[in-house]
Backbone as XML, in Angstrom:
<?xml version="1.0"?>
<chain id="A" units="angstrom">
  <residue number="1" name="UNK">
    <atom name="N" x="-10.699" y="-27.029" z="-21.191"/>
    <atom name="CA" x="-11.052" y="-25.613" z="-21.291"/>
    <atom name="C" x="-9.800" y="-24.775" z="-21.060"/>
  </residue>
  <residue number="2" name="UNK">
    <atom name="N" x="-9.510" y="-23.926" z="-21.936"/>
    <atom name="CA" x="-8.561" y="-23.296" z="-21.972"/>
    <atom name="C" x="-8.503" y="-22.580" z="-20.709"/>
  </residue>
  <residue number="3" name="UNK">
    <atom name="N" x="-7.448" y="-21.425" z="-20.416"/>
    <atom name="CA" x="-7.600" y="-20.275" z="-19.689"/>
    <atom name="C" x="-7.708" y="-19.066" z="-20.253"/>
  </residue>
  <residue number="4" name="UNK">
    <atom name="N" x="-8.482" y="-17.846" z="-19.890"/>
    <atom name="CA" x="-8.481" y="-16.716" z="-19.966"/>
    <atom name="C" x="-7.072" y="-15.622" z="-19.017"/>
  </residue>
  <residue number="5" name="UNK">
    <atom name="N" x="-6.749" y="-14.744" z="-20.671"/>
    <atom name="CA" x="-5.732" y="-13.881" z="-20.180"/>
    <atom name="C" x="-6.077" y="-13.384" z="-19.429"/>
  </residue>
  <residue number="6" name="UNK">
    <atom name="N" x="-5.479" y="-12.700" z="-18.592"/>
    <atom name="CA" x="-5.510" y="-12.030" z="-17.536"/>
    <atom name="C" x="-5.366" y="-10.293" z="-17.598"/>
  </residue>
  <residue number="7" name="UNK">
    <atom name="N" x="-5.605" y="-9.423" z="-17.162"/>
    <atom name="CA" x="-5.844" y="-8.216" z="-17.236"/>
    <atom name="C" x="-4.250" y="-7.522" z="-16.515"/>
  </residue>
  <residue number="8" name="UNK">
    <atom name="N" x="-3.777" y="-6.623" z="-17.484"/>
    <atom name="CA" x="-2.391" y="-6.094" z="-17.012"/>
    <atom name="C" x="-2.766" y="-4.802" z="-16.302"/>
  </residue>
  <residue number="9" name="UNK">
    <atom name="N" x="-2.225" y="-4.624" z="-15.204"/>
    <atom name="CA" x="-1.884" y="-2.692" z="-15.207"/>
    <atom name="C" x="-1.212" y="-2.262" z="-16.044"/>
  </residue>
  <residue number="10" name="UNK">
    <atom name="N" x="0.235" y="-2.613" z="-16.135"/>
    <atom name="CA" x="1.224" y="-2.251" z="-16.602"/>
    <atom name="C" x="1.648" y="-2.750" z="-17.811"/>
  </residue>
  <residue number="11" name="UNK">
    <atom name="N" x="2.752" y="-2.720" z="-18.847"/>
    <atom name="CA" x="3.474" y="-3.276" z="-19.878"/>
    <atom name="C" x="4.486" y="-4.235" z="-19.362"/>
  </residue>
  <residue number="12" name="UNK">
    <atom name="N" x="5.045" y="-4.172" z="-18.554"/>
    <atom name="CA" x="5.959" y="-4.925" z="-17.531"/>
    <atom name="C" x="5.219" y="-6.164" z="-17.363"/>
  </residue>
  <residue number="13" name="UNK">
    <atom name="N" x="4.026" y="-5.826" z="-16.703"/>
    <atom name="CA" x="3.246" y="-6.966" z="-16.625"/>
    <atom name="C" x="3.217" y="-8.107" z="-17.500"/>
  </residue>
  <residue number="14" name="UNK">
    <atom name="N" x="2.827" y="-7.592" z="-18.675"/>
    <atom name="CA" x="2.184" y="-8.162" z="-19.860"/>
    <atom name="C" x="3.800" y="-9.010" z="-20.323"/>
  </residue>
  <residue number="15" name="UNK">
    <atom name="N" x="4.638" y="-7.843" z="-20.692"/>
    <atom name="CA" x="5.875" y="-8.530" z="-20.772"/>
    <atom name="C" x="6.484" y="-9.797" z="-19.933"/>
  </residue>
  <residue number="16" name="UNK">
    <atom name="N" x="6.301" y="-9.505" z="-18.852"/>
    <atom name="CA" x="6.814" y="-10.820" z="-17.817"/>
    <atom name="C" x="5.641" y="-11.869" z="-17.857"/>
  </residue>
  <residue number="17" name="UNK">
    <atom name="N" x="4.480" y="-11.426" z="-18.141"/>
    <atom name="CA" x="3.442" y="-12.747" z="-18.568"/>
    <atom name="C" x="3.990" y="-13.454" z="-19.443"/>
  </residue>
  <residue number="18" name="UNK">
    <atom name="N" x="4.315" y="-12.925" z="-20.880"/>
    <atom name="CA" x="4.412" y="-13.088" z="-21.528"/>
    <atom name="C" x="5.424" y="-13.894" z="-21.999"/>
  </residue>
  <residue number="19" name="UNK">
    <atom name="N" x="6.809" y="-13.884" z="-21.267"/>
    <atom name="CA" x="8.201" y="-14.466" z="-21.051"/>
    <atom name="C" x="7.825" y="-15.368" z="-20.195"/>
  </residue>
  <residue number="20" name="UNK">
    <atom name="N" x="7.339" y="-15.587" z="-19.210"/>
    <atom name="CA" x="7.261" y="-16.656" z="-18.414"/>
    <atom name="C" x="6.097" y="-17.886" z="-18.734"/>
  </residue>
  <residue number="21" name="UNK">
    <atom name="N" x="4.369" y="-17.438" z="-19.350"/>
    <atom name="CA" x="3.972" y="-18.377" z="-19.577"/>
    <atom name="C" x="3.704" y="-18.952" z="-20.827"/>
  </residue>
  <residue number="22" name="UNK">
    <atom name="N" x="3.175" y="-20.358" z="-20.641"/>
    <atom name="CA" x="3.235" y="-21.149" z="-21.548"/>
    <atom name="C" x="1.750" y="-20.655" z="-22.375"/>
  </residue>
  <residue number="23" name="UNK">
    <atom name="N" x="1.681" y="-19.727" z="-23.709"/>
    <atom name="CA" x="0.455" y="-19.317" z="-24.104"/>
    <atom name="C" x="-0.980" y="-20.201" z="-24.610"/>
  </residue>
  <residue number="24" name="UNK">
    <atom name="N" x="-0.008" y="-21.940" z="-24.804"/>
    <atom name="CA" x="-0.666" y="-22.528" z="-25.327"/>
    <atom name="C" x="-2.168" y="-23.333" z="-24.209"/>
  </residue>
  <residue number="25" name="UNK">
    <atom name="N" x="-2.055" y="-22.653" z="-23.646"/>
    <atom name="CA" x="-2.877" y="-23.047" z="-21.823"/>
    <atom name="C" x="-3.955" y="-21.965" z="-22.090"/>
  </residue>
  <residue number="26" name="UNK">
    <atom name="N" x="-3.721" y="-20.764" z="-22.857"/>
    <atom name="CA" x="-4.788" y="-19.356" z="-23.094"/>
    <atom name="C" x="-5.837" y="-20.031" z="-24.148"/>
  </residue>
  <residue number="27" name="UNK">
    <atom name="N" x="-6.420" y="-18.986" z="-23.634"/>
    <atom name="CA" x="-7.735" y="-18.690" z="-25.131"/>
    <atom name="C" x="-7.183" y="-17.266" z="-25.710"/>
  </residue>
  <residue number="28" name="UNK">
    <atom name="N" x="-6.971" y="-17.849" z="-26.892"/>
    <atom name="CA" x="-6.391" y="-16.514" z="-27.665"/>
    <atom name="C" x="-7.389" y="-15.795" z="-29.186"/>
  </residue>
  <residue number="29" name="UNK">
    <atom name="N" x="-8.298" y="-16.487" z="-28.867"/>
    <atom name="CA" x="-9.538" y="-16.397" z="-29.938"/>
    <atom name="C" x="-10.244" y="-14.739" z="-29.724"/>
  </residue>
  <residue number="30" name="UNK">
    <atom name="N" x="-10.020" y="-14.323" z="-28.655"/>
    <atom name="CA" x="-9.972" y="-12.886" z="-28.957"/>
    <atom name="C" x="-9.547" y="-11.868" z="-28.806"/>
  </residue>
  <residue number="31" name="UNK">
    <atom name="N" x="-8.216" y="-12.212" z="-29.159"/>
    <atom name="CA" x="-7.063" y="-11.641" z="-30.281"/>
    <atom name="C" x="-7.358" y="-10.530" z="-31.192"/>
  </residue>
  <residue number="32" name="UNK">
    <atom name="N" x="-6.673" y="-9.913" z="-31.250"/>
    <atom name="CA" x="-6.761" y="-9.183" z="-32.412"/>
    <atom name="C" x="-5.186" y="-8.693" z="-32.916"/>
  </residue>
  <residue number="33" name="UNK">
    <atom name="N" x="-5.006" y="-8.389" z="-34.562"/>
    <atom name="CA" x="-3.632" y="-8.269" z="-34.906"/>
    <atom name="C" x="-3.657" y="-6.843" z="-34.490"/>
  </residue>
  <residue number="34" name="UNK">
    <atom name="N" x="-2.330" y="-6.180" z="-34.171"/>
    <atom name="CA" x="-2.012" y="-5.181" z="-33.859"/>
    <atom name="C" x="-0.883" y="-4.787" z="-34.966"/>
  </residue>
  <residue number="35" name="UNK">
    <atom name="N" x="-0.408" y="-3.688" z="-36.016"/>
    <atom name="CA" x="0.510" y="-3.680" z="-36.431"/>
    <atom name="C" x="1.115" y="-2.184" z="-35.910"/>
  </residue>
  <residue number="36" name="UNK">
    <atom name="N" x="2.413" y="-2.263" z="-35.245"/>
    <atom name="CA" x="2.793" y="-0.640" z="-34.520"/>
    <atom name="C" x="3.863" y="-0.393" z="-35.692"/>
  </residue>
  <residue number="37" name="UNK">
    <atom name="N" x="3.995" y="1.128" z="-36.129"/>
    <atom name="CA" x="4.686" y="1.826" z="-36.595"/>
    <atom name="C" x="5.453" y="2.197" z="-36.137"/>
  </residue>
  <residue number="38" name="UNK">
    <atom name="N" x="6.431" y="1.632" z="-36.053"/>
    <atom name="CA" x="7.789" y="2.518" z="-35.270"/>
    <atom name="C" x="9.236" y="3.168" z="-36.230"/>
  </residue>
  <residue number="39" name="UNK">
    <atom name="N" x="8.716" y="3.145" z="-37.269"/>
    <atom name="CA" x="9.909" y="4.355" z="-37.994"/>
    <atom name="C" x="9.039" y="5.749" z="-38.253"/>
  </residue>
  <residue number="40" name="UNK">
    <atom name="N" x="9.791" y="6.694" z="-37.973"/>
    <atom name="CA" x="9.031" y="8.412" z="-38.345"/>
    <atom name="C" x="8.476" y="8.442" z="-39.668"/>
  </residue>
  <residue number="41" name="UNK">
    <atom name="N" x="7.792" y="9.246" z="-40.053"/>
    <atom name="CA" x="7.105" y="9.718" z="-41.136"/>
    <atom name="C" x="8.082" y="11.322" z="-41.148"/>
  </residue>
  <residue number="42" name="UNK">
    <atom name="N" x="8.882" y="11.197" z="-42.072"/>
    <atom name="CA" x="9.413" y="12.086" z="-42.201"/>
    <atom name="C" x="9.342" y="13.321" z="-43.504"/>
  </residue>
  <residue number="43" name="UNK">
    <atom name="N" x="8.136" y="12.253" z="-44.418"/>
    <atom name="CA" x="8.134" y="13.689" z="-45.549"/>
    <atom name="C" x="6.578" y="13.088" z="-45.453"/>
  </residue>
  <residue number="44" name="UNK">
    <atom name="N" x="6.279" y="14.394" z="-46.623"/>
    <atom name="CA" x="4.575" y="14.358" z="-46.747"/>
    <atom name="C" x="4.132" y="14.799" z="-47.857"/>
  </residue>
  <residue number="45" name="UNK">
    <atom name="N" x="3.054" y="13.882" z="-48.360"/>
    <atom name="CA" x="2.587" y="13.784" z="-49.751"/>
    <atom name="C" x="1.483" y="14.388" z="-50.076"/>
  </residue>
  <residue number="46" name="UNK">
    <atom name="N" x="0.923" y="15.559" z="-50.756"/>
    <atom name="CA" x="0.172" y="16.111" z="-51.148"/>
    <atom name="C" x="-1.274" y="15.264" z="-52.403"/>
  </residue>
  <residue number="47" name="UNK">
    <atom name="N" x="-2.020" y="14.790" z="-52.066"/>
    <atom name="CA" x="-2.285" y="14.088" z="-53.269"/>
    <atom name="C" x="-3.775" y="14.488" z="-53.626"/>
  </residue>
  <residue number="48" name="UNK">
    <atom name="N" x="-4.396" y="14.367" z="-54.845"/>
    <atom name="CA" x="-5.212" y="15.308" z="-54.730"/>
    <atom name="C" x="-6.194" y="13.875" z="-55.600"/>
  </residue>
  <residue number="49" name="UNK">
    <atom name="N" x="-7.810" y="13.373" z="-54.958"/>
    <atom name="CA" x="-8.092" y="12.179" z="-55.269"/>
    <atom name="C" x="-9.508" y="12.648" z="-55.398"/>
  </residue>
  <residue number="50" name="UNK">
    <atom name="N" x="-10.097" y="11.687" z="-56.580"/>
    <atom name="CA" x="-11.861" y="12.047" z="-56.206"/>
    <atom name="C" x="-11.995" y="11.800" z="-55.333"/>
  </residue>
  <residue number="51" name="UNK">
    <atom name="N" x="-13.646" y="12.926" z="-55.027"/>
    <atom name="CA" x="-14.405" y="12.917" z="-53.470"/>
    <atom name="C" x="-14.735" y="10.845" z="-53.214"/>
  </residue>
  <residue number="52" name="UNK">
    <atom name="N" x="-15.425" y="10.278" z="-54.603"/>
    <atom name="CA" x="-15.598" y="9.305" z="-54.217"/>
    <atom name="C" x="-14.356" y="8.438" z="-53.692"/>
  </residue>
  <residue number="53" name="UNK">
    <atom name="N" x="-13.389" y="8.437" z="-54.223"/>
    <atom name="CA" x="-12.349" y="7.511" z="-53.772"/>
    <atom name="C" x="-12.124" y="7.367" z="-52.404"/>
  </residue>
  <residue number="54" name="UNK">
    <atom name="N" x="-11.910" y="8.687" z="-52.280"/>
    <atom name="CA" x="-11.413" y="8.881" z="-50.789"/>
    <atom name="C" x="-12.047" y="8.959" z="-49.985"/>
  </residue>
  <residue number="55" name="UNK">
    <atom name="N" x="-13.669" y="8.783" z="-49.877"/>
    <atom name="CA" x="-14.998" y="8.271" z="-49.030"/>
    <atom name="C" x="-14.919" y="6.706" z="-49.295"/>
  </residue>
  <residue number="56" name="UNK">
    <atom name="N" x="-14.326" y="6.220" z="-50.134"/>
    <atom name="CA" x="-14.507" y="4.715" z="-50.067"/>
    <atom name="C" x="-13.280" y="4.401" z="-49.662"/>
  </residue>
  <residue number="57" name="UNK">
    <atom name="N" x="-11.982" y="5.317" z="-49.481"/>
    <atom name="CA" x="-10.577" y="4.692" z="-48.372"/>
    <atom name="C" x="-11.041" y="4.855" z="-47.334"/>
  </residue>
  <residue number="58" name="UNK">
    <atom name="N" x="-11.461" y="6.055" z="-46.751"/>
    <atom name="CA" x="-12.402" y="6.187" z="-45.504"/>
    <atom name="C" x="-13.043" y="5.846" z="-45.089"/>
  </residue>
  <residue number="59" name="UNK">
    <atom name="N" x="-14.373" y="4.792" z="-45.506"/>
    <atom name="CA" x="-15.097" y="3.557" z="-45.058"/>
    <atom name="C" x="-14.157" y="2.610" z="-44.762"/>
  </residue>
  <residue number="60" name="UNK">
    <atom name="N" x="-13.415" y="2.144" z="-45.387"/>
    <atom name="CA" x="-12.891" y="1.264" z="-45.653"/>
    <atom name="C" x="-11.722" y="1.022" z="-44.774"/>
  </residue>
  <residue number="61" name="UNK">
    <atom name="N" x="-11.184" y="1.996" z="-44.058"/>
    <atom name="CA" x="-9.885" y="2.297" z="-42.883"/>
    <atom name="C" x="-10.703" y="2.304" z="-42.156"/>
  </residue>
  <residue number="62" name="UNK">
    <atom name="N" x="-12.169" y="2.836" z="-42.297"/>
    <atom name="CA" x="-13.051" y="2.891" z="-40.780"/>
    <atom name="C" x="-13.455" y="1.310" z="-40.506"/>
  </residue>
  <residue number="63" name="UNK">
    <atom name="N" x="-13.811" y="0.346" z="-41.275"/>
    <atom name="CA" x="-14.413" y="-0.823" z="-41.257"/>
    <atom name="C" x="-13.471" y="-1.791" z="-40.392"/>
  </residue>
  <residue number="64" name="UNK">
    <atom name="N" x="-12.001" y="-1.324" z="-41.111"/>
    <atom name="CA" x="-10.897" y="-2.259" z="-40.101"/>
    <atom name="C" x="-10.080" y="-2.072" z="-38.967"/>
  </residue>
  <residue number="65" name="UNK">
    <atom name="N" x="-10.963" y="-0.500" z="-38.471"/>
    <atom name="CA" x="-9.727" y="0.101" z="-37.190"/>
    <atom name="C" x="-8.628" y="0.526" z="-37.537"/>
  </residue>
  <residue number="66" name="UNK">
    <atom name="N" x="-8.637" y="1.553" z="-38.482"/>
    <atom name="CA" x="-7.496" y="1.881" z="-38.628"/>
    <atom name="C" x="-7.343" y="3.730" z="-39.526"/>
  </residue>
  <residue number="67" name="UNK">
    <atom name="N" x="-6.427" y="4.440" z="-38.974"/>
    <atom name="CA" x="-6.970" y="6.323" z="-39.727"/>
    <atom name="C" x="-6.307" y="6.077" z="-41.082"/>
  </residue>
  <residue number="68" name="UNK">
    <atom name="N" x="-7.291" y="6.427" z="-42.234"/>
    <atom name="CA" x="-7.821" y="5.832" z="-43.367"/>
    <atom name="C" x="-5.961" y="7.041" z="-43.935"/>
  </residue>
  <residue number="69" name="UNK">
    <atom name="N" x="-4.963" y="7.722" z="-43.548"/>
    <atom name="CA" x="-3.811" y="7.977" z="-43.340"/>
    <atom name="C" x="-2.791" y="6.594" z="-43.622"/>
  </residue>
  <residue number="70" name="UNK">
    <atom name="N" x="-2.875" y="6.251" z="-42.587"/>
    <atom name="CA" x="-2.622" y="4.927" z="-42.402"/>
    <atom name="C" x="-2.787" y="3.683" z="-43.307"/>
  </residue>
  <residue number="71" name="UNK">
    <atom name="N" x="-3.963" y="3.402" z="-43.645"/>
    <atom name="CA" x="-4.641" y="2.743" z="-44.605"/>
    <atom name="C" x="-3.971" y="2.540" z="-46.160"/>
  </residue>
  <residue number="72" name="UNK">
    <atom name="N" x="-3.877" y="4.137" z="-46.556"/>
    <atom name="CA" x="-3.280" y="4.073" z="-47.702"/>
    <atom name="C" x="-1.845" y="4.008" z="-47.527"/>
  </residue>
  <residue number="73" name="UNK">
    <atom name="N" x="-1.121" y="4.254" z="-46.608"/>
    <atom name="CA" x="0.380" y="4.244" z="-46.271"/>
    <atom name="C" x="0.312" y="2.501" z="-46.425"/>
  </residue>
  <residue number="74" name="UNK">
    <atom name="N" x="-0.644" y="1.751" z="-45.838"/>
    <atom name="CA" x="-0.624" y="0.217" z="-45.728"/>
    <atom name="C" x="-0.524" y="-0.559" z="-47.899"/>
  </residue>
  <residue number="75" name="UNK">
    <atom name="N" x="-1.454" y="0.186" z="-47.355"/>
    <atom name="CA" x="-1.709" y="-0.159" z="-49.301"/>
    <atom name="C" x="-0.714" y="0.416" z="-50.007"/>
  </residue>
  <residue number="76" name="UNK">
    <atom name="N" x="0.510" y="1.646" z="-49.932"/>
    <atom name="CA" x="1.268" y="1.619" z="-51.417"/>
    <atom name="C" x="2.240" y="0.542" z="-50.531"/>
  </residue>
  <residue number="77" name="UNK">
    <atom name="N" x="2.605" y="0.239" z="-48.856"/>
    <atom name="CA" x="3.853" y="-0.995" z="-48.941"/>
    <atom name="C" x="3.171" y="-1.911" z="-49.335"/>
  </residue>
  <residue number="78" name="UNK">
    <atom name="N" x="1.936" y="-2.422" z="-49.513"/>
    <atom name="CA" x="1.665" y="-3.555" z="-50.479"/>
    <atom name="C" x="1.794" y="-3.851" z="-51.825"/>
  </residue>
  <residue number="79" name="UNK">
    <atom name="N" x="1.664" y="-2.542" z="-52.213"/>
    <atom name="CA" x="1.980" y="-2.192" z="-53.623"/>
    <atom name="C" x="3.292" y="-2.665" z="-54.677"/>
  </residue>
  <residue number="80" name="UNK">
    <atom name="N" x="4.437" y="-2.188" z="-53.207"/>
    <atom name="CA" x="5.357" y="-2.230" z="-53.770"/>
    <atom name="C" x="6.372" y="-3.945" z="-52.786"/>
  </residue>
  <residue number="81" name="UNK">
    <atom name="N" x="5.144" y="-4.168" z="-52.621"/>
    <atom name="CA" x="5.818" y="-5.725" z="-51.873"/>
    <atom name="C" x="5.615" y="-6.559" z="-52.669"/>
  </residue>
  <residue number="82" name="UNK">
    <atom name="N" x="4.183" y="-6.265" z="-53.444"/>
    <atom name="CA" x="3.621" y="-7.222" z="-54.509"/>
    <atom name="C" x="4.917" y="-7.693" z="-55.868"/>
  </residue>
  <residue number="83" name="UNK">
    <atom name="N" x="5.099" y="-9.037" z="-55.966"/>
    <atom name="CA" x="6.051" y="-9.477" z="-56.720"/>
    <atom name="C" x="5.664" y="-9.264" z="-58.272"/>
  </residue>
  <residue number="84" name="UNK">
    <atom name="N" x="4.605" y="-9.263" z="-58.839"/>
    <atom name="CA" x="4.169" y="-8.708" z="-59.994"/>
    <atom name="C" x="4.772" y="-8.275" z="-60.704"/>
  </residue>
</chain>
């Protein structure tokens, strides 16, 4: 039986957990991916979309945790990652 993570106060925490133990001893089954944005959004795009479309990006950013903003920012770097 595996072990269960343990609960941080801090980031420090988590960090020095994290450096010091061996993860393969955890239960990591509930996990979840996290992806952080860390370059600025420095310009901004005006775009003008049917009502339906953009109720079905908006389900659809809502379904996976994520502001349906975001969502489509996810989808054109796929766009343009796609080797096609």
């Amino acid at each position: 039986m595996k072990k269960t993570i343990p609960t941080f106060k801090t980031d420090k925490e988590a960090e020095d957990f994290v450096a010091t133990a061996d993860l393969s001893d955890y239960d990591l089954s509930g996990g979840e991916v996290v992806r952080f944005e860390l370059k600025p959004k420095d310009k901004s795009v005006n775009l003008r979309l049917p009502a339906q479309l953009l109720k079905a990006v908006q389900d659809r950013a809502k379904r996976v945790g994520m502001p349906y903003q975001r969502f489509i920012r996810m989808a054109l770097e796929r766009a343009l990652h796609d080797p096609k």
